[in-house]
Amino acid sequence: MKMIGYDAGEEKRRLRALPHDLTDRKYQKAYPLMEWGWDRNRCIQEIQNAGLPLPGKSSCFFCPSMKRREIRTLYHQYPDLLARALAIEDRARPNLLTVRGLGRNYAWRDFIEADQAQQAIPGVFSSENLPCSCSEESEKANRKDVAQDGNDCCGSQGCADSPNR
């Protein structure tokens, strides 16, 4: 039995998985959160009510859907995993036709090298997993704009995560 953690708002994901689920001879799948009708907010509420810490994003260390701040977290906190991801990317890059690297439209290695060149001042990165490399003041000033556009970055021209860059 495999328990799949799709919440009640992810019916499209479940429908896309259905053909595979039906042909999988090894595992029977269950979707308890969907069965209980729990959406993401309810899941968060239940975790907090149980006194547990909220889990972080779960993904492979080489996930093409990683945000730039998550790649930075690999760089600063898990350099061995970043090295493995870059090795995967480097090995694939000569054969890529439609994508540039693990970031799909950019290579992680290019991003890391550009980020290193811009952030060479010691102490720029804190040990916290900040939403972007911007200063706290800039982030506070732009929080309203960030919330409106759904972007993880403050949007300043100097921030490597900025879509305005």
JSON list of C-alpha atoms in Angstrom, two decimals, residues 106-162:
[
{"chain": "A", "resi": 106, "resn": "TYR", "atom": "CA", "xyz": [18.85, 28.13, -17.58]},
{"chain": "A", "resi": 107, "resn": "ALA", "atom": "CA", "xyz": [21.66, 25.92, -16.32]},
{"chain": "A", "resi": 108, "resn": "TRP", "atom": "CA", "xyz": [22.10, 25.65, -12.57]},
{"chain": "A", "resi": 109, "resn": "ARG", "atom": "CA", "xyz": [25.87, 25.88, -13.00]},
{"chain": "A", "resi": 110, "resn": "ASP", "atom": "CA", "xyz": [25.53, 29.20, -14.85]},
{"chain": "A", "resi": 111, "resn": "PHE", "atom": "CA", "xyz": [23.18, 30.47, -12.12]},
{"chain": "A", "resi": 112, "resn": "ILE", "atom": "CA", "xyz": [25.54, 29.45, -9.30]},
{"chain": "A", "resi": 113, "resn": "GLU", "atom": "CA", "xyz": [28.58, 30.97, -11.02]},
{"chain": "A", "resi": 114, "resn": "ALA", "atom": "CA", "xyz": [26.73, 34.24, -11.72]},
{"chain": "A", "resi": 115, "resn": "ASP", "atom": "CA", "xyz": [25.43, 34.31, -8.16]},
{"chain": "A", "resi": 116, "resn": "GLN", "atom": "CA", "xyz": [28.93, 33.74, -6.75]},
{"chain": "A", "resi": 117, "resn": "ALA", "atom": "CA", "xyz": [30.28, 36.61, -8.82]},
{"chain": "A", "resi": 118, "resn": "GLN", "atom": "CA", "xyz": [27.60, 38.97, -7.51]},
{"chain": "A", "resi": 119, "resn": "GLN", "atom": "CA", "xyz": [27.56, 37.79, -3.90]},
{"chain": "A", "resi": 120, "resn": "ALA", "atom": "CA", "xyz": [31.28, 37.55, -3.18]},
{"chain": "A", "resi": 121, "resn": "ILE", "atom": "CA", "xyz": [31.03, 39.62, 0.02]},
{"chain": "A", "resi": 122, "resn": "PRO", "atom": "CA", "xyz": [31.38, 37.38, 3.12]},
{"chain": "A", "resi": 123, "resn": "GLY", "atom": "CA", "xyz": [28.30, 37.24, 5.29]},
{"chain": "A", "resi": 124, "resn": "VAL", "atom": "CA", "xyz": [25.81, 38.14, 2.57]},
{"chain": "A", "resi": 125, "resn": "PHE", "atom": "CA", "xyz": [24.03, 34.83, 3.01]},
{"chain": "A", "resi": 126, "resn": "SER", "atom": "CA", "xyz": [22.55, 34.13, 6.40]},
{"chain": "A", "resi": 127, "resn": "SER", "atom": "CA", "xyz": [21.99, 30.64, 7.71]},
{"chain": "A", "resi": 128, "resn": "GLU", "atom": "CA", "xyz": [18.25, 31.25, 7.33]},
{"chain": "A", "resi": 129, "resn": "ASN", "atom": "CA", "xyz": [16.43, 30.10, 4.22]},
{"chain": "A", "resi": 130, "resn": "LEU", "atom": "CA", "xyz": [15.41, 33.56, 3.06]},
{"chain": "A", "resi": 131, "resn": "PRO", "atom": "CA", "xyz": [12.99, 33.92, 0.16]},
{"chain": "A", "resi": 132, "resn": "CYS", "atom": "CA", "xyz": [15.60, 35.77, -1.90]},
{"chain": "A", "resi": 133, "resn": "SER", "atom": "CA", "xyz": [19.05, 37.30, -1.54]},
{"chain": "A", "resi": 134, "resn": "CYS", "atom": "CA", "xyz": [17.68, 40.80, -1.01]},
{"chain": "A", "resi": 135, "resn": "SER", "atom": "CA", "xyz": [18.21, 42.81, 2.12]},
{"chain": "A", "resi": 136, "resn": "GLU", "atom": "CA", "xyz": [15.55, 42.61, 4.79]},
{"chain": "A", "resi": 137, "resn": "GLU", "atom": "CA", "xyz": [14.65, 46.28, 4.32]},
{"chain": "A", "resi": 138, "resn": "SER", "atom": "CA", "xyz": [14.13, 45.82, 0.59]},
{"chain": "A", "resi": 139, "resn": "GLU", "atom": "CA", "xyz": [12.05, 42.75, 1.23]},
{"chain": "A", "resi": 140, "resn": "LYS", "atom": "CA", "xyz": [9.80, 44.57, 3.73]},
{"chain": "A", "resi": 141, "resn": "ALA", "atom": "CA", "xyz": [9.34, 47.51, 1.38]},
{"chain": "A", "resi": 142, "resn": "ASN", "atom": "CA", "xyz": [8.30, 45.25, -1.46]},
{"chain": "A", "resi": 143, "resn": "ARG", "atom": "CA", "xyz": [6.32, 42.62, 0.47]},
{"chain": "A", "resi": 144, "resn": "LYS", "atom": "CA", "xyz": [3.00, 43.99, -0.80]},
{"chain": "A", "resi": 145, "resn": "ASP", "atom": "CA", "xyz": [4.16, 43.72, -4.44]},
{"chain": "A", "resi": 146, "resn": "VAL", "atom": "CA", "xyz": [5.56, 40.24, -3.85]},
{"chain": "A", "resi": 147, "resn": "ALA", "atom": "CA", "xyz": [2.29, 39.03, -2.38]},
{"chain": "A", "resi": 148, "resn": "GLN", "atom": "CA", "xyz": [0.34, 40.43, -5.31]},
{"chain": "A", "resi": 149, "resn": "ASP", "atom": "CA", "xyz": [2.40, 38.85, -8.08]},
{"chain": "A", "resi": 150, "resn": "GLY", "atom": "CA", "xyz": [3.03, 35.56, -6.27]},
{"chain": "A", "resi": 151, "resn": "ASN", "atom": "CA", "xyz": [6.77, 35.80, -6.89]},
{"chain": "A", "resi": 152, "resn": "ASP", "atom": "CA", "xyz": [9.19, 34.52, -4.26]},
{"chain": "A", "resi": 153, "resn": "CYS", "atom": "CA", "xyz": [11.45, 37.50, -4.75]},
{"chain": "A", "resi": 154, "resn": "CYS", "atom": "CA", "xyz": [11.18, 41.09, -3.64]},
{"chain": "A", "resi": 155, "resn": "GLY", "atom": "CA", "xyz": [11.49, 42.13, -7.27]},
{"chain": "A", "resi": 156, "resn": "SER", "atom": "CA", "xyz": [14.43, 44.48, -6.92]},
{"chain": "A", "resi": 157, "resn": "GLN", "atom": "CA", "xyz": [16.82, 44.85, -9.84]},
{"chain": "A", "resi": 158, "resn": "GLY", "atom": "CA", "xyz": [19.77, 43.64, -7.72]},
{"chain": "A", "resi": 159, "resn": "CYS", "atom": "CA", "xyz": [18.21, 40.39, -6.64]},
{"chain": "A", "resi": 160, "resn": "ALA", "atom": "CA", "xyz": [19.21, 37.29, -8.58]},
{"chain": "A", "resi": 161, "resn": "ASP", "atom": "CA", "xyz": [15.71, 35.84, -8.07]},
{"chain": "A", "resi": 162, "resn": "SER", "atom": "CA", "xyz": [14.02, 38.89, -9.53]}
]
